[in-house]
């Protein structure tokens, strides 16, 4: 390993689904989606330190996730296998994104690992190649690799870059963990929303900007319903992914901070800025 790079610290940003429609179900059980992905400036941070051997280690594994099941480790192993590289890495994570929150934390960690190690190991693989690898780890991984707000179809992997407004968001995480498989398997889930065009989706506003998972999540998780009802008093509010996190957009940082401060009396909350380019792309200067 070249001594030029001693270690590399990179962000793994959160995403929001500004809208999420379920327009069908495939024979393999996966659902056909239409969604708008947007990044926010709330991030985990991963530090990659090269090793002299070929071992991959994660120094501070997450509670309840076995080392070899962690998407960071799986992404690094996948890149090793795909590229034939003999180099190893030690990874440390500063975890800020809640697990099972609908913010894409695990997928973002995997994407940052693929992008970061491509740089650290000097592999020279394209974003397209990395996204193909990432898709085998999770449907949301490609959008984090490409690093731009996107209109997504299929299972979320068919991406068209778009430019969205960049408001300030209040993000609330009720103290519950949502089972994504349970939501998608619920017999009452709406699976037949009529497909819309990207142009129509980009116009924003109701009824297009909704989340088809929300009714089931509200029913199954009363604390999320309570938080949504509270936040909706201050601005139109939606679930991101299958939750548990929910969000609302505000025109100014001050307005968002005022609402977040009130929310923090009941729930974990953040103020985050909407972004069209991922902080990961900015960190690597491309």
GROMACS .gro file of C-alpha atoms in nm:
model
  286
    1UNK     CA    1   0.000   0.000   0.000
    2UNK     CA    2   0.124   0.343  -0.090
    3UNK     CA    3   0.205   0.555   0.212
    4UNK     CA    4   0.051   0.859   0.046
    5UNK     CA    5  -0.283   0.818   0.224
    6UNK     CA    6  -0.253   0.742   0.595
    7UNK     CA    7  -0.627   0.758   0.663
    8UNK     CA    8  -0.942   0.900   0.510
    9UNK     CA    9  -1.251   1.034   0.689
   10UNK     CA   10  -1.567   1.074   0.482
   11UNK     CA   11  -1.933   1.159   0.551
   12UNK     CA   12  -2.220   0.917   0.497
   13UNK     CA   13  -2.520   1.150   0.465
   14UNK     CA   14  -2.886   1.087   0.536
   15UNK     CA   15  -3.155   1.100   0.270
   16UNK     CA   16  -3.519   1.196   0.275
   17UNK     CA   17  -3.791   1.060   0.051
   18UNK     CA   18  -3.972   1.382  -0.039
   19UNK     CA   19  -4.249   1.158  -0.174
   20UNK     CA   20  -4.289   0.780  -0.203
   21UNK     CA   21  -4.549   0.604  -0.416
   22UNK     CA   22  -4.590   0.227  -0.449
   23UNK     CA   23  -4.712   0.156  -0.799
   24UNK     CA   24  -4.693  -0.224  -0.814
   25UNK     CA   25  -4.552  -0.547  -0.679
   26UNK     CA   26  -4.315  -0.772  -0.871
   27UNK     CA   27  -4.323  -1.151  -0.883
   28UNK     CA   28  -4.010  -1.163  -0.664
   29UNK     CA   29  -4.200  -0.980  -0.389
   30UNK     CA   30  -4.020  -0.648  -0.429
   31UNK     CA   31  -4.229  -0.338  -0.483
   32UNK     CA   32  -4.218  -0.096  -0.775
   33UNK     CA   33  -4.167   0.255  -0.641
   34UNK     CA   34  -4.162   0.614  -0.751
   35UNK     CA   35  -3.975   0.844  -0.517
   36UNK     CA   36  -3.773   1.163  -0.491
   37UNK     CA   37  -3.446   1.125  -0.300
   38UNK     CA   38  -3.286   1.429  -0.141
   39UNK     CA   39  -2.977   1.446   0.078
   40UNK     CA   40  -2.955   1.640   0.403
   41UNK     CA   41  -2.648   1.759   0.591
   42UNK     CA   42  -2.695   1.510   0.875
   43UNK     CA   43  -2.421   1.248   0.843
   44UNK     CA   44  -2.241   0.954   0.993
   45UNK     CA   45  -1.862   0.977   0.954
   46UNK     CA   46  -1.642   0.684   0.853
   47UNK     CA   47  -1.263   0.677   0.896
   48UNK     CA   48  -1.070   0.433   0.677
   49UNK     CA   49  -0.714   0.338   0.778
   50UNK     CA   50  -0.513   0.112   0.544
   51UNK     CA   51  -0.373  -0.213   0.679
   52UNK     CA   52  -0.059  -0.400   0.579
   53UNK     CA   53  -0.260  -0.722   0.549
   54UNK     CA   54  -0.586  -0.800   0.368
   55UNK     CA   55  -0.806  -0.802   0.680
   56UNK     CA   56  -1.119  -0.585   0.705
   57UNK     CA   57  -1.220  -0.472   1.053
   58UNK     CA   58  -1.485  -0.242   1.196
   59UNK     CA   59  -1.355  -0.114   1.527
   60UNK     CA   60  -1.680  -0.002   1.686
   61UNK     CA   61  -1.953  -0.236   1.569
   62UNK     CA   62  -2.316  -0.137   1.619
   63UNK     CA   63  -2.531  -0.288   1.889
   64UNK     CA   64  -2.735  -0.578   1.762
   65UNK     CA   65  -2.546  -0.607   1.431
   66UNK     CA   66  -2.288  -0.883   1.394
   67UNK     CA   67  -1.951  -0.763   1.259
   68UNK     CA   68  -1.975  -0.959   0.934
   69UNK     CA   69  -2.339  -0.857   0.881
   70UNK     CA   70  -2.262  -0.486   0.896
   71UNK     CA   71  -2.306  -0.323   0.556
   72UNK     CA   72  -1.971  -0.146   0.595
   73UNK     CA   73  -1.787  -0.477   0.628
   74UNK     CA   74  -1.995  -0.640   0.354
   75UNK     CA   75  -1.928  -0.348   0.116
   76UNK     CA   76  -1.552  -0.364   0.180
   77UNK     CA   77  -1.545  -0.740   0.129
   78UNK     CA   78  -1.751  -0.707  -0.189
   79UNK     CA   79  -1.510  -0.449  -0.331
   80UNK     CA   80  -1.212  -0.669  -0.241
   81UNK     CA   81  -1.366  -0.964  -0.422
   82UNK     CA   82  -1.480  -0.767  -0.726
   83UNK     CA   83  -1.146  -0.591  -0.776
   84UNK     CA   84  -0.908  -0.865  -0.664
   85UNK     CA   85  -0.730  -0.615  -0.439
   86UNK     CA   86  -0.514  -0.765  -0.163
   87UNK     CA   87  -0.525  -0.461   0.066
   88UNK     CA   88  -0.719  -0.444   0.391
   89UNK     CA   89  -0.867  -0.163   0.595
   90UNK     CA   90  -0.969  -0.074   0.949
   91UNK     CA   91  -1.291   0.127   0.965
   92UNK     CA   92  -1.422   0.338   1.251
   93UNK     CA   93  -1.767   0.493   1.247
   94UNK     CA   94  -1.901   0.800   1.424
   95UNK     CA   95  -2.269   0.709   1.426
   96UNK     CA   96  -2.522   0.993   1.422
   97UNK     CA   97  -2.804   0.853   1.206
   98UNK     CA   98  -3.057   0.635   1.390
   99UNK     CA   99  -3.081   0.273   1.281
  100UNK     CA  100  -3.412   0.180   1.122
  101UNK     CA  101  -3.506   0.544   1.086
  102UNK     CA  102  -3.580   0.563   0.715
  103UNK     CA  103  -3.284   0.796   0.660
  104UNK     CA  104  -3.083   0.539   0.466
  105UNK     CA  105  -2.801   0.518   0.719
  106UNK     CA  106  -2.695   0.160   0.644
  107UNK     CA  107  -2.710   0.212   0.268
  108UNK     CA  108  -2.521   0.539   0.298
  109UNK     CA  109  -2.252   0.368   0.509
  110UNK     CA  110  -2.215   0.102   0.239
  111UNK     CA  111  -2.194   0.364  -0.037
  112UNK     CA  112  -1.933   0.570   0.148
  113UNK     CA  113  -1.733   0.250   0.203
  114UNK     CA  114  -1.738   0.163  -0.169
  115UNK     CA  115  -1.655   0.519  -0.278
  116UNK     CA  116  -1.395   0.571  -0.005
  117UNK     CA  117  -1.212   0.244  -0.061
  118UNK     CA  118  -1.218   0.294  -0.438
  119UNK     CA  119  -1.024   0.613  -0.363
  120UNK     CA  120  -0.804   0.474  -0.085
  121UNK     CA  121  -0.712   0.156  -0.274
  122UNK     CA  122  -0.670   0.358  -0.597
  123UNK     CA  123  -0.891   0.122  -0.797
  124UNK     CA  124  -1.023   0.379  -1.045
  125UNK     CA  125  -1.368   0.217  -1.072
  126UNK     CA  126  -1.649   0.430  -1.217
  127UNK     CA  127  -1.956   0.538  -1.023
  128UNK     CA  128  -2.162   0.314  -1.250
  129UNK     CA  129  -1.955   0.009  -1.154
  130UNK     CA  130  -1.968   0.098  -0.786
  131UNK     CA  131  -2.345   0.149  -0.808
  132UNK     CA  132  -2.389  -0.195  -0.968
  133UNK     CA  133  -2.196  -0.348  -0.680
  134UNK     CA  134  -2.388  -0.140  -0.427
  135UNK     CA  135  -2.725  -0.250  -0.561
  136UNK     CA  136  -2.646  -0.605  -0.449
  137UNK     CA  137  -2.624  -0.470  -0.093
  138UNK     CA  138  -2.942  -0.259  -0.099
  139UNK     CA  139  -3.176  -0.073  -0.333
  140UNK     CA  140  -3.087   0.267  -0.183
  141UNK     CA  141  -2.708   0.229  -0.217
  142UNK     CA  142  -2.680   0.356  -0.580
  143UNK     CA  143  -2.829   0.699  -0.509
  144UNK     CA  144  -2.568   0.757  -0.237
  145UNK     CA  145  -2.290   0.654  -0.476
  146UNK     CA  146  -2.409   0.882  -0.757
  147UNK     CA  147  -2.447   1.159  -0.502
  148UNK     CA  148  -2.722   1.378  -0.647
  149UNK     CA  149  -3.089   1.432  -0.573
  150UNK     CA  150  -3.281   1.196  -0.793
  151UNK     CA  151  -3.615   1.078  -0.925
  152UNK     CA  152  -3.611   0.702  -0.870
  153UNK     CA  153  -3.820   0.420  -1.010
  154UNK     CA  154  -3.802   0.040  -1.006
  155UNK     CA  155  -3.706  -0.069  -0.654
  156UNK     CA  156  -3.537   0.269  -0.622
  157UNK     CA  157  -3.236   0.195  -0.841
  158UNK     CA  158  -3.347   0.358  -1.169
  159UNK     CA  159  -3.219   0.710  -1.109
  160UNK     CA  160  -3.263   1.037  -1.294
  161UNK     CA  161  -3.075   1.335  -1.141
  162UNK     CA  162  -3.302   1.627  -1.050
  163UNK     CA  163  -3.268   1.960  -0.875
  164UNK     CA  164  -3.500   2.011  -0.579
  165UNK     CA  165  -3.562   2.306  -0.351
  166UNK     CA  166  -3.330   2.312  -0.050
  167UNK     CA  167  -3.534   2.414   0.253
  168UNK     CA  168  -3.443   2.365   0.615
  169UNK     CA  169  -3.594   2.047   0.756
  170UNK     CA  170  -3.703   1.948   1.101
  171UNK     CA  171  -3.645   1.572   1.133
  172UNK     CA  172  -3.801   1.385   1.425
  173UNK     CA  173  -3.721   1.033   1.538
  174UNK     CA  174  -3.986   0.886   1.769
  175UNK     CA  175  -3.828   0.630   1.997
  176UNK     CA  176  -3.945   0.329   1.796
  177UNK     CA  177  -3.786   0.104   1.534
  178UNK     CA  178  -3.990   0.021   1.224
  179UNK     CA  179  -3.965  -0.316   1.050
  180UNK     CA  180  -3.946  -0.235   0.680
  181UNK     CA  181  -4.032  -0.594   0.572
  182UNK     CA  182  -4.338  -0.592   0.798
  183UNK     CA  183  -4.464  -0.270   0.639
  184UNK     CA  184  -4.413  -0.393   0.284
  185UNK     CA  185  -4.579  -0.727   0.367
  186UNK     CA  186  -4.885  -0.571   0.531
  187UNK     CA  187  -5.195  -0.676   0.332
  188UNK     CA  188  -5.349  -0.330   0.374
  189UNK     CA  189  -5.052  -0.147   0.217
  190UNK     CA  190  -5.141   0.063  -0.087
  191UNK     CA  191  -4.964  -0.103  -0.380
  192UNK     CA  192  -5.159   0.033  -0.676
  193UNK     CA  193  -5.093   0.407  -0.686
  194UNK     CA  194  -5.118   0.532  -1.042
  195UNK     CA  195  -4.772   0.607  -1.184
  196UNK     CA  196  -4.700   0.975  -1.240
  197UNK     CA  197  -4.445   1.150  -1.456
  198UNK     CA  198  -4.126   1.293  -1.314
  199UNK     CA  199  -4.236   1.639  -1.428
  200UNK     CA  200  -4.558   1.609  -1.229
  201UNK     CA  201  -4.371   1.485  -0.924
  202UNK     CA  202  -4.134   1.781  -0.941
  203UNK     CA  203  -4.425   2.024  -0.922
  204UNK     CA  204  -4.455   1.923  -0.558
  205UNK     CA  205  -4.739   1.962  -0.314
  206UNK     CA  206  -5.037   1.741  -0.234
  207UNK     CA  207  -5.152   1.492  -0.343
  208UNK     CA  208  -4.833   1.391  -0.526
  209UNK     CA  209  -4.597   1.457  -0.235
  210UNK     CA  210  -4.719   1.183  -0.004
  211UNK     CA  211  -4.580   0.857   0.133
  212UNK     CA  212  -4.789   0.547   0.060
  213UNK     CA  213  -4.640   0.368   0.362
  214UNK     CA  214  -4.767   0.629   0.605
  215UNK     CA  215  -5.117   0.493   0.672
  216UNK     CA  216  -4.984   0.149   0.769
  217UNK     CA  217  -4.702   0.295   0.978
  218UNK     CA  218  -4.949   0.521   1.160
  219UNK     CA  219  -5.167   0.221   1.239
  220UNK     CA  220  -4.884  -0.002   1.359
  221UNK     CA  221  -4.683   0.262   1.548
  222UNK     CA  222  -4.896   0.509   1.748
  223UNK     CA  223  -4.588   0.710   1.863
  224UNK     CA  224  -4.514   0.791   1.498
  225UNK     CA  225  -4.874   0.893   1.438
  226UNK     CA  226  -4.854   1.120   1.743
  227UNK     CA  227  -4.534   1.285   1.620
  228UNK     CA  228  -4.675   1.332   1.269
  229UNK     CA  229  -4.989   1.492   1.406
  230UNK     CA  230  -4.781   1.726   1.621
  231UNK     CA  231  -4.542   1.831   1.345
  232UNK     CA  232  -4.828   1.879   1.096
  233UNK     CA  233  -4.956   2.160   1.320
  234UNK     CA  234  -4.643   2.353   1.220
  235UNK     CA  235  -4.595   2.251   0.854
  236UNK     CA  236  -4.699   1.974   0.612
  237UNK     CA  237  -4.522   1.661   0.740
  238UNK     CA  238  -4.437   1.324   0.596
  239UNK     CA  239  -4.265   0.997   0.674
  240UNK     CA  240  -3.932   0.921   0.507
  241UNK     CA  241  -3.905   0.566   0.374
  242UNK     CA  242  -4.094   0.337   0.610
  243UNK     CA  243  -3.993   0.555   0.905
  244UNK     CA  244  -3.954   0.586   1.194
  245UNK     CA  245  -3.829   0.934   1.105
  246UNK     CA  246  -4.060   1.207   0.980
  247UNK     CA  247  -3.991   1.554   0.852
  248UNK     CA  248  -4.127   1.894   0.757
  249UNK     CA  249  -3.976   2.171   0.545
  250UNK     CA  250  -3.928   2.533   0.656
  251UNK     CA  251  -3.817   2.845   0.469
  252UNK     CA  252  -3.559   2.953   0.724
  253UNK     CA  253  -3.316   2.797   0.965
  254UNK     CA  254  -3.461   3.004   1.247
  255UNK     CA  255  -3.815   2.878   1.186
  256UNK     CA  256  -3.690   2.520   1.177
  257UNK     CA  257  -3.488   2.564   1.494
  258UNK     CA  258  -3.789   2.707   1.677
  259UNK     CA  259  -4.001   2.402   1.593
  260UNK     CA  260  -3.716   2.156   1.657
  261UNK     CA  261  -3.662   2.304   2.001
  262UNK     CA  262  -4.027   2.244   2.087
  263UNK     CA  263  -4.010   1.894   1.940
  264UNK     CA  264  -3.703   1.808   2.147
  265UNK     CA  265  -3.915   1.818   2.461
  266UNK     CA  266  -4.078   1.495   2.338
  267UNK     CA  267  -3.856   1.335   2.073
  268UNK     CA  268  -3.506   1.327   1.932
  269UNK     CA  269  -3.502   1.598   1.666
  270UNK     CA  270  -3.261   1.765   1.427
  271UNK     CA  271  -3.246   2.066   1.199
  272UNK     CA  272  -3.091   1.979   0.864
  273UNK     CA  273  -3.043   2.160   0.534
  274UNK     CA  274  -3.170   2.004   0.214
  275UNK     CA  275  -2.894   1.941  -0.041
  276UNK     CA  276  -2.884   1.849  -0.409
  277UNK     CA  277  -2.522   1.727  -0.399
  278UNK     CA  278  -2.409   1.473  -0.143
  279UNK     CA  279  -2.151   1.585   0.116
  280UNK     CA  280  -1.960   1.271   0.015
  281UNK     CA  281  -1.909   1.407  -0.336
  282UNK     CA  282  -1.806   1.744  -0.195
  283UNK     CA  283  -1.555   1.579   0.039
  284UNK     CA  284  -1.381   1.407  -0.250
  285UNK     CA  285  -1.403   1.712  -0.473
  286UNK     CA  286  -1.608   1.544  -0.743
   0.00000   0.00000   0.00000
